[in-house]
């Protein structure tokens, strides 16, 4: 058992070193300069009042870019997000914008249905699909449009910096998102190139999405972002990790809400990328080092060495790549919590999302198990 744990720990330490290399590999690429301004359509699916919704949406109205439109979608006008949108539309009348009412979504993934409805009326080929809990700076469109000057580029993932709410569980999750989650993307990018898309803000060509079957092909997947990039890469289109880092405001949740969210994430990841999910064990060097010390106390020097390498990798990804503050005291706790949720992800095939229960299938698709109760809503997560 000790030999097995040592082998796993050695792999995890090597992975942390690869994370550092991958982070500097990403930082070594300079963003391209904007040579011409191609018009952009921003698609914003909404459901309920996220924390700081108005201020987050406002950041899209004040883009320093000559030609863009913003499309919003809600299920019905009773959604409180609709009132926020109308307020901002009146405040910024010179920005081309539109609010769509989609009605009850016939797709298992309601977000995909909203995107499909907005895509149908979008005026431009270059679209940016962004969740409601995202904040950006005025140079988002300039940066992304410059990257899409590259011939053959079809899909771009914007890396994100998780901004926690005041709750302890929110801060804990933000650390994991700003270190482990982003680290996995960077390592995959360095070793194999981007063969997928992830995250709450993705840019793509309408023509590329149409060529892979459109949103009708994505409607049955919970991780529609991952599959969008995978289908595009499989079809020969370029997929990249953008140089623009967005802010993902994850809000403040209690233990129950946070656990439900993280279980949904782990269970969907296990079905979208089963081998990659197994490999996530190598992203947990501190728990492995603790297990080694428990199994064989004479190996205690492995713990401080692992702590040093893990801390350096977390710092480079979080502080250098994402420009996020790293809470060193909470980092070991998040590593232990991450291991617990990783183990829990192997069990169960149901999730709860926006007040509805779904059953996950082995290929990453999912189906509703019941009807949404009247008035049930939830934040975009």
mmCIF file of C-alpha atoms in Angstrom, residues 210-337:
data_model
loop_
_atom_site.group_PDB
_atom_site.id
_atom_site.type_symbol
_atom_site.label_atom_id
_atom_site.label_comp_id
_atom_site.label_asym_id
_atom_site.label_seq_id
_atom_site.Cartn_x
_atom_site.Cartn_y
_atom_site.Cartn_z
ATOM 1 C CA UNK A 210 -23.907 25.351 -37.386
ATOM 2 C CA UNK A 211 -21.386 23.010 -38.995
ATOM 3 C CA UNK A 212 -21.263 20.782 -35.886
ATOM 4 C CA UNK A 213 -25.038 20.509 -35.649
ATOM 5 C CA UNK A 214 -25.890 23.646 -33.725
ATOM 6 C CA UNK A 215 -27.440 23.725 -30.286
ATOM 7 C CA UNK A 216 -29.791 20.925 -31.243
ATOM 8 C CA UNK A 217 -26.772 18.627 -30.906
ATOM 9 C CA UNK A 218 -25.894 20.055 -27.486
ATOM 10 C CA UNK A 219 -29.358 20.179 -25.934
ATOM 11 C CA UNK A 220 -29.089 16.838 -24.103
ATOM 12 C CA UNK A 221 -25.728 17.524 -22.436
ATOM 13 C CA UNK A 222 -25.231 19.071 -19.024
ATOM 14 C CA UNK A 223 -21.635 20.049 -19.884
ATOM 15 C CA UNK A 224 -22.644 21.661 -23.169
ATOM 16 C CA UNK A 225 -19.590 23.940 -23.067
ATOM 17 C CA UNK A 226 -17.169 20.999 -23.009
ATOM 18 C CA UNK A 227 -19.008 19.186 -25.789
ATOM 19 C CA UNK A 228 -19.189 22.334 -27.930
ATOM 20 C CA UNK A 229 -15.406 22.569 -27.996
ATOM 21 C CA UNK A 230 -14.977 18.821 -28.434
ATOM 22 C CA UNK A 231 -17.330 18.639 -31.407
ATOM 23 C CA UNK A 232 -15.629 21.668 -32.988
ATOM 24 C CA UNK A 233 -12.154 20.183 -32.509
ATOM 25 C CA UNK A 234 -13.294 16.799 -33.848
ATOM 26 C CA UNK A 235 -14.590 18.581 -36.965
ATOM 27 C CA UNK A 236 -11.208 20.206 -37.567
ATOM 28 C CA UNK A 237 -11.962 23.707 -36.292
ATOM 29 C CA UNK A 238 -9.436 25.566 -34.163
ATOM 30 C CA UNK A 239 -10.118 25.748 -30.430
ATOM 31 C CA UNK A 240 -8.069 27.987 -28.168
ATOM 32 C CA UNK A 241 -7.737 29.256 -24.619
ATOM 33 C CA UNK A 242 -8.254 33.001 -24.805
ATOM 34 C CA UNK A 243 -5.820 35.466 -23.284
ATOM 35 C CA UNK A 244 -8.756 37.321 -21.709
ATOM 36 C CA UNK A 245 -9.570 36.379 -18.095
ATOM 37 C CA UNK A 246 -13.133 37.047 -16.983
ATOM 38 C CA UNK A 247 -14.508 37.352 -13.445
ATOM 39 C CA UNK A 248 -16.911 34.612 -12.375
ATOM 40 C CA UNK A 249 -18.936 35.777 -9.364
ATOM 41 C CA UNK A 250 -19.945 32.538 -7.701
ATOM 42 C CA UNK A 251 -22.007 34.239 -4.997
ATOM 43 C CA UNK A 252 -22.451 33.187 -1.387
ATOM 44 C CA UNK A 253 -23.920 29.775 -0.669
ATOM 45 C CA UNK A 254 -24.421 27.674 2.413
ATOM 46 C CA UNK A 255 -23.054 24.166 2.804
ATOM 47 C CA UNK A 256 -26.061 22.431 1.253
ATOM 48 C CA UNK A 257 -26.151 24.613 -1.880
ATOM 49 C CA UNK A 258 -22.391 24.447 -2.294
ATOM 50 C CA UNK A 259 -22.307 20.670 -1.921
ATOM 51 C CA UNK A 260 -25.124 20.233 -4.454
ATOM 52 C CA UNK A 261 -23.284 22.453 -6.924
ATOM 53 C CA UNK A 262 -19.975 20.645 -6.524
ATOM 54 C CA UNK A 263 -21.581 17.220 -6.762
ATOM 55 C CA UNK A 264 -23.290 18.297 -9.972
ATOM 56 C CA UNK A 265 -19.916 19.413 -11.282
ATOM 57 C CA UNK A 266 -18.059 16.213 -10.346
ATOM 58 C CA UNK A 267 -20.760 13.853 -11.569
ATOM 59 C CA UNK A 268 -21.091 15.618 -14.914
ATOM 60 C CA UNK A 269 -17.297 15.732 -15.336
ATOM 61 C CA UNK A 270 -17.006 11.995 -14.652
ATOM 62 C CA UNK A 271 -19.437 11.285 -17.474
ATOM 63 C CA UNK A 272 -18.044 13.862 -19.897
ATOM 64 C CA UNK A 273 -14.386 12.848 -19.385
ATOM 65 C CA UNK A 274 -14.203 9.501 -17.526
ATOM 66 C CA UNK A 275 -10.451 8.978 -17.981
ATOM 67 C CA UNK A 276 -9.706 12.592 -17.198
ATOM 68 C CA UNK A 277 -11.802 12.301 -14.073
ATOM 69 C CA UNK A 278 -9.718 9.374 -12.846
ATOM 70 C CA UNK A 279 -6.595 11.407 -13.534
ATOM 71 C CA UNK A 280 -7.823 14.159 -11.232
ATOM 72 C CA UNK A 281 -6.367 12.136 -8.359
ATOM 73 C CA UNK A 282 -2.967 13.450 -9.434
ATOM 74 C CA UNK A 283 -4.186 17.006 -8.820
ATOM 75 C CA UNK A 284 -4.415 16.270 -5.068
ATOM 76 C CA UNK A 285 -0.825 16.006 -3.790
ATOM 77 C CA UNK A 286 -1.473 17.193 -0.220
ATOM 78 C CA UNK A 287 -4.092 14.532 0.651
ATOM 79 C CA UNK A 288 -1.841 11.898 -0.924
ATOM 80 C CA UNK A 289 1.123 13.115 1.116
ATOM 81 C CA UNK A 290 -0.957 12.902 4.287
ATOM 82 C CA UNK A 291 -1.971 9.342 3.440
ATOM 83 C CA UNK A 292 1.677 8.421 2.862
ATOM 84 C CA UNK A 293 2.651 9.817 6.275
ATOM 85 C CA UNK A 294 -0.209 7.956 7.950
ATOM 86 C CA UNK A 295 0.709 4.681 6.250
ATOM 87 C CA UNK A 296 4.449 5.099 6.858
ATOM 88 C CA UNK A 297 5.400 7.890 9.330
ATOM 89 C CA UNK A 298 9.075 7.643 8.372
ATOM 90 C CA UNK A 299 8.184 9.312 5.088
ATOM 91 C CA UNK A 300 7.177 12.562 6.858
ATOM 92 C CA UNK A 301 9.652 14.680 4.791
ATOM 93 C CA UNK A 302 7.338 14.073 1.826
ATOM 94 C CA UNK A 303 4.715 16.319 3.420
ATOM 95 C CA UNK A 304 6.684 19.619 3.584
ATOM 96 C CA UNK A 305 8.181 18.960 0.140
ATOM 97 C CA UNK A 306 4.734 18.347 -1.308
ATOM 98 C CA UNK A 307 3.376 21.426 0.444
ATOM 99 C CA UNK A 308 6.122 23.536 -1.155
ATOM 100 C CA UNK A 309 5.502 22.253 -4.683
ATOM 101 C CA UNK A 310 1.718 22.421 -4.337
ATOM 102 C CA UNK A 311 1.896 25.959 -2.954
ATOM 103 C CA UNK A 312 4.128 27.129 -5.781
ATOM 104 C CA UNK A 313 1.843 25.611 -8.434
ATOM 105 C CA UNK A 314 -1.234 27.144 -6.806
ATOM 106 C CA UNK A 315 0.445 30.541 -6.621
ATOM 107 C CA UNK A 316 1.540 30.560 -10.263
ATOM 108 C CA UNK A 317 -1.888 29.594 -11.582
ATOM 109 C CA UNK A 318 -3.979 31.693 -9.214
ATOM 110 C CA UNK A 319 -1.845 34.819 -8.843
ATOM 111 C CA UNK A 320 0.174 34.957 -12.067
ATOM 112 C CA UNK A 321 -2.332 33.615 -14.608
ATOM 113 C CA UNK A 322 -5.687 34.621 -13.105
ATOM 114 C CA UNK A 323 -4.548 37.611 -10.976
ATOM 115 C CA UNK A 324 -6.530 36.221 -8.039
ATOM 116 C CA UNK A 325 -5.652 36.448 -4.361
ATOM 117 C CA UNK A 326 -4.712 33.110 -2.819
ATOM 118 C CA UNK A 327 -5.769 32.301 0.731
ATOM 119 C CA UNK A 328 -2.896 30.127 1.906
ATOM 120 C CA UNK A 329 -4.680 29.020 5.072
ATOM 121 C CA UNK A 330 -7.696 27.693 3.182
ATOM 122 C CA UNK A 331 -5.685 25.951 0.439
ATOM 123 C CA UNK A 332 -5.056 22.705 2.427
ATOM 124 C CA UNK A 333 -8.707 22.600 3.493
ATOM 125 C CA UNK A 334 -9.842 22.947 -0.112
ATOM 126 C CA UNK A 335 -7.480 20.154 -1.137
ATOM 127 C CA UNK A 336 -9.106 17.846 1.421
ATOM 128 C CA UNK A 337 -12.601 18.974 0.407
#
